[in-house]
């Protein structure tokens, strides 16, 4: 069982940066691939990044590729997403998620654990 708590959201101007953190509880954190998702009002929850259990592999959709970077520190049970060159369309609630897989997972239904989310608002 893994419990996840996100932090780091807030209000930022377009072109700015934010780093979100996700603190995980549970001794098996290092065995889980992790992901970050976002959900804007009226839209489906979408993947913005995924990382393998040891950080050796990452995946980003085209919408954030080159702007978002995921990393993890298994010693601290924490996963991060660095978000640069933010755009108003990046405004959403961002969720951290964990999966039983050790490999990078891009399918939302394959994630088993979810945080409560943190709001990111990008002003134009």
PDB file of C-alpha atoms in Angstrom:
ATOM      1  CA  UNK A   1       0.000   0.000   0.000  1.00  0.00           C
ATOM      2  CA  UNK A   2       1.302   3.444  -0.926  1.00  0.00           C
ATOM      3  CA  UNK A   3      -0.119   6.781   0.199  1.00  0.00           C
ATOM      4  CA  UNK A   4       0.733   9.897  -1.775  1.00  0.00           C
ATOM      5  CA  UNK A   5       0.726  13.584  -0.848  1.00  0.00           C
ATOM      6  CA  UNK A   6       1.410  16.286  -3.434  1.00  0.00           C
ATOM      7  CA  UNK A   7       2.793  19.754  -2.762  1.00  0.00           C
ATOM      8  CA  UNK A   8       4.251  22.689  -4.637  1.00  0.00           C
ATOM      9  CA  UNK A   9       1.287  23.922  -6.601  1.00  0.00           C
ATOM     10  CA  UNK A  10       0.349  27.563  -6.857  1.00  0.00           C
ATOM     11  CA  UNK A  11      -0.116  30.560  -9.106  1.00  0.00           C
ATOM     12  CA  UNK A  12       2.563  31.417 -11.647  1.00  0.00           C
ATOM     13  CA  UNK A  13       2.781  33.689 -14.659  1.00  0.00           C
ATOM     14  CA  UNK A  14       3.077  32.277 -18.156  1.00  0.00           C
ATOM     15  CA  UNK A  15       6.669  31.393 -18.902  1.00  0.00           C
ATOM     16  CA  UNK A  16       7.394  30.666 -15.269  1.00  0.00           C
ATOM     17  CA  UNK A  17       8.328  27.456 -13.493  1.00  0.00           C
ATOM     18  CA  UNK A  18       7.077  25.279 -10.673  1.00  0.00           C
ATOM     19  CA  UNK A  19       8.311  22.086  -9.114  1.00  0.00           C
ATOM     20  CA  UNK A  20       5.745  19.690  -7.724  1.00  0.00           C
ATOM     21  CA  UNK A  21       6.671  17.106  -5.140  1.00  0.00           C
ATOM     22  CA  UNK A  22       4.925  13.897  -4.193  1.00  0.00           C
ATOM     23  CA  UNK A  23       5.811  12.315  -0.871  1.00  0.00           C
ATOM     24  CA  UNK A  24       4.999   8.644  -0.572  1.00  0.00           C
ATOM     25  CA  UNK A  25       4.541   6.513   2.499  1.00  0.00           C
ATOM     26  CA  UNK A  26       5.188   2.830   2.484  1.00  0.00           C
ATOM     27  CA  UNK A  27       8.346   0.790   2.462  1.00  0.00           C
ATOM     28  CA  UNK A  28       7.827  -0.429  -1.092  1.00  0.00           C
ATOM     29  CA  UNK A  29       7.905   2.984  -2.782  1.00  0.00           C
ATOM     30  CA  UNK A  30      11.084   2.161  -4.687  1.00  0.00           C
ATOM     31  CA  UNK A  31       9.352  -0.804  -6.336  1.00  0.00           C
ATOM     32  CA  UNK A  32       6.660   1.329  -7.949  1.00  0.00           C
ATOM     33  CA  UNK A  33       6.683   3.184 -11.221  1.00  0.00           C
ATOM     34  CA  UNK A  34       5.122   6.612 -10.764  1.00  0.00           C
ATOM     35  CA  UNK A  35       3.241   9.130 -12.832  1.00  0.00           C
ATOM     36  CA  UNK A  36       1.937  12.676 -12.801  1.00  0.00           C
ATOM     37  CA  UNK A  37      -1.483  13.453 -14.221  1.00  0.00           C
ATOM     38  CA  UNK A  38      -3.524  16.605 -14.541  1.00  0.00           C
ATOM     39  CA  UNK A  39      -7.168  17.407 -14.867  1.00  0.00           C
ATOM     40  CA  UNK A  40      -8.572  20.721 -16.030  1.00  0.00           C
ATOM     41  CA  UNK A  41     -12.233  21.649 -15.478  1.00  0.00           C
ATOM     42  CA  UNK A  42     -14.464  19.798 -17.891  1.00  0.00           C
ATOM     43  CA  UNK A  43     -11.625  17.662 -19.223  1.00  0.00           C
ATOM     44  CA  UNK A  44     -10.441  14.127 -18.661  1.00  0.00           C
ATOM     45  CA  UNK A  45      -7.486  13.371 -16.453  1.00  0.00           C
ATOM     46  CA  UNK A  46      -4.391  13.106 -18.623  1.00  0.00           C
ATOM     47  CA  UNK A  47      -0.872  11.832 -18.134  1.00  0.00           C
ATOM     48  CA  UNK A  48       1.891  14.442 -18.127  1.00  0.00           C
ATOM     49  CA  UNK A  49       4.784  12.181 -17.198  1.00  0.00           C
ATOM     50  CA  UNK A  50       5.771   8.724 -16.052  1.00  0.00           C
ATOM     51  CA  UNK A  51       8.931   7.334 -14.521  1.00  0.00           C
ATOM     52  CA  UNK A  52      10.196   3.807 -13.930  1.00  0.00           C
ATOM     53  CA  UNK A  53      10.968   2.467 -10.456  1.00  0.00           C
ATOM     54  CA  UNK A  54      14.633   3.456 -10.614  1.00  0.00           C
ATOM     55  CA  UNK A  55      14.296   6.563 -12.752  1.00  0.00           C
ATOM     56  CA  UNK A  56      16.001   4.885 -15.710  1.00  0.00           C
ATOM     57  CA  UNK A  57      13.117   5.525 -18.072  1.00  0.00           C
ATOM     58  CA  UNK A  58      10.665   8.372 -18.450  1.00  0.00           C
ATOM     59  CA  UNK A  59       7.786   9.193 -20.757  1.00  0.00           C
ATOM     60  CA  UNK A  60       6.178  12.514 -21.638  1.00  0.00           C
ATOM     61  CA  UNK A  61       3.336  13.298 -23.995  1.00  0.00           C
ATOM     62  CA  UNK A  62       3.986  15.824 -26.744  1.00  0.00           C
ATOM     63  CA  UNK A  63       2.006  18.491 -24.899  1.00  0.00           C
ATOM     64  CA  UNK A  64       4.706  18.793 -22.212  1.00  0.00           C
ATOM     65  CA  UNK A  65       7.793  17.212 -23.784  1.00  0.00           C
ATOM     66  CA  UNK A  66      10.789  19.467 -23.432  1.00  0.00           C
ATOM     67  CA  UNK A  67       9.095  21.516 -20.704  1.00  0.00           C
ATOM     68  CA  UNK A  68       8.341  18.985 -17.929  1.00  0.00           C
ATOM     69  CA  UNK A  69      10.899  16.704 -16.314  1.00  0.00           C
ATOM     70  CA  UNK A  70      10.183  13.973 -13.796  1.00  0.00           C
ATOM     71  CA  UNK A  71      12.674  12.668 -11.283  1.00  0.00           C
ATOM     72  CA  UNK A  72      12.591  10.599  -8.136  1.00  0.00           C
ATOM     73  CA  UNK A  73      14.599  10.137  -4.974  1.00  0.00           C
ATOM     74  CA  UNK A  74      13.867   6.691  -3.608  1.00  0.00           C
ATOM     75  CA  UNK A  75      15.872   7.400  -0.459  1.00  0.00           C
ATOM     76  CA  UNK A  76      13.398  10.196   0.320  1.00  0.00           C
ATOM     77  CA  UNK A  77      10.330   8.377  -1.017  1.00  0.00           C
ATOM     78  CA  UNK A  78       9.635  11.371  -3.224  1.00  0.00           C
ATOM     79  CA  UNK A  79       8.914  11.941  -6.879  1.00  0.00           C
ATOM     80  CA  UNK A  80       9.084  15.332  -8.572  1.00  0.00           C
ATOM     81  CA  UNK A  81       8.009  17.066 -11.719  1.00  0.00           C
ATOM     82  CA  UNK A  82       9.835  20.202 -12.777  1.00  0.00           C
ATOM     83  CA  UNK A  83       7.592  22.310 -14.979  1.00  0.00           C
ATOM     84  CA  UNK A  84       9.190  25.054 -17.070  1.00  0.00           C
ATOM     85  CA  UNK A  85       7.869  27.470 -19.684  1.00  0.00           C
ATOM     86  CA  UNK A  86       4.401  27.124 -18.235  1.00  0.00           C
ATOM     87  CA  UNK A  87       1.408  28.081 -20.340  1.00  0.00           C
ATOM     88  CA  UNK A  88      -2.135  29.051 -19.358  1.00  0.00           C
ATOM     89  CA  UNK A  89      -3.305  25.721 -20.797  1.00  0.00           C
ATOM     90  CA  UNK A  90      -1.220  23.937 -18.164  1.00  0.00           C
ATOM     91  CA  UNK A  91      -3.693  25.161 -15.560  1.00  0.00           C
ATOM     92  CA  UNK A  92      -5.173  22.117 -13.830  1.00  0.00           C
ATOM     93  CA  UNK A  93      -5.182  20.042 -10.693  1.00  0.00           C
ATOM     94  CA  UNK A  94      -2.079  17.877 -10.756  1.00  0.00           C
ATOM     95  CA  UNK A  95      -2.125  14.381  -9.310  1.00  0.00           C
ATOM     96  CA  UNK A  96       0.643  12.028  -8.361  1.00  0.00           C
ATOM     97  CA  UNK A  97      -0.038   8.348  -8.985  1.00  0.00           C
ATOM     98  CA  UNK A  98       1.645   5.036  -8.344  1.00  0.00           C
ATOM     99  CA  UNK A  99       1.406   1.670 -10.022  1.00  0.00           C
ATOM    100  CA  UNK A 100       2.328  -1.869  -9.055  1.00  0.00           C
ATOM    101  CA  UNK A 101       4.486  -2.056 -12.156  1.00  0.00           C
ATOM    102  CA  UNK A 102       8.193  -1.263 -11.979  1.00  0.00           C
ATOM    103  CA  UNK A 103       8.230  -0.136 -15.605  1.00  0.00           C
ATOM    104  CA  UNK A 104       6.952   3.134 -17.010  1.00  0.00           C
ATOM    105  CA  UNK A 105       3.192   3.038 -17.370  1.00  0.00           C
ATOM    106  CA  UNK A 106       1.221   5.379 -19.612  1.00  0.00           C
ATOM    107  CA  UNK A 107      -2.282   3.966 -19.172  1.00  0.00           C
ATOM    108  CA  UNK A 108      -4.313   5.747 -16.496  1.00  0.00           C
ATOM    109  CA  UNK A 109      -6.321   2.691 -15.441  1.00  0.00           C
ATOM    110  CA  UNK A 110      -3.096   0.870 -14.601  1.00  0.00           C
ATOM    111  CA  UNK A 111      -2.359   3.230 -11.728  1.00  0.00           C
ATOM    112  CA  UNK A 112      -3.405   1.933  -8.344  1.00  0.00           C
ATOM    113  CA  UNK A 113      -2.621   4.766  -5.946  1.00  0.00           C
ATOM    114  CA  UNK A 114      -3.549   8.428  -6.189  1.00  0.00           C
ATOM    115  CA  UNK A 115      -2.854  11.569  -4.255  1.00  0.00           C
ATOM    116  CA  UNK A 116      -5.409  14.265  -3.520  1.00  0.00           C
ATOM    117  CA  UNK A 117      -4.015  16.684  -6.071  1.00  0.00           C
ATOM    118  CA  UNK A 118      -2.496  20.145  -6.035  1.00  0.00           C
ATOM    119  CA  UNK A 119      -3.765  23.137  -8.007  1.00  0.00           C
ATOM    120  CA  UNK A 120      -1.541  24.776 -10.596  1.00  0.00           C
ATOM    121  CA  UNK A 121      -2.762  28.020 -12.131  1.00  0.00           C
ATOM    122  CA  UNK A 122      -0.861  29.757 -14.903  1.00  0.00           C
ATOM    123  CA  UNK A 123      -1.888  33.326 -15.622  1.00  0.00           C
ATOM    124  CA  UNK A 124      -1.442  34.954 -19.018  1.00  0.00           C
TER     125      UNK A 124
END
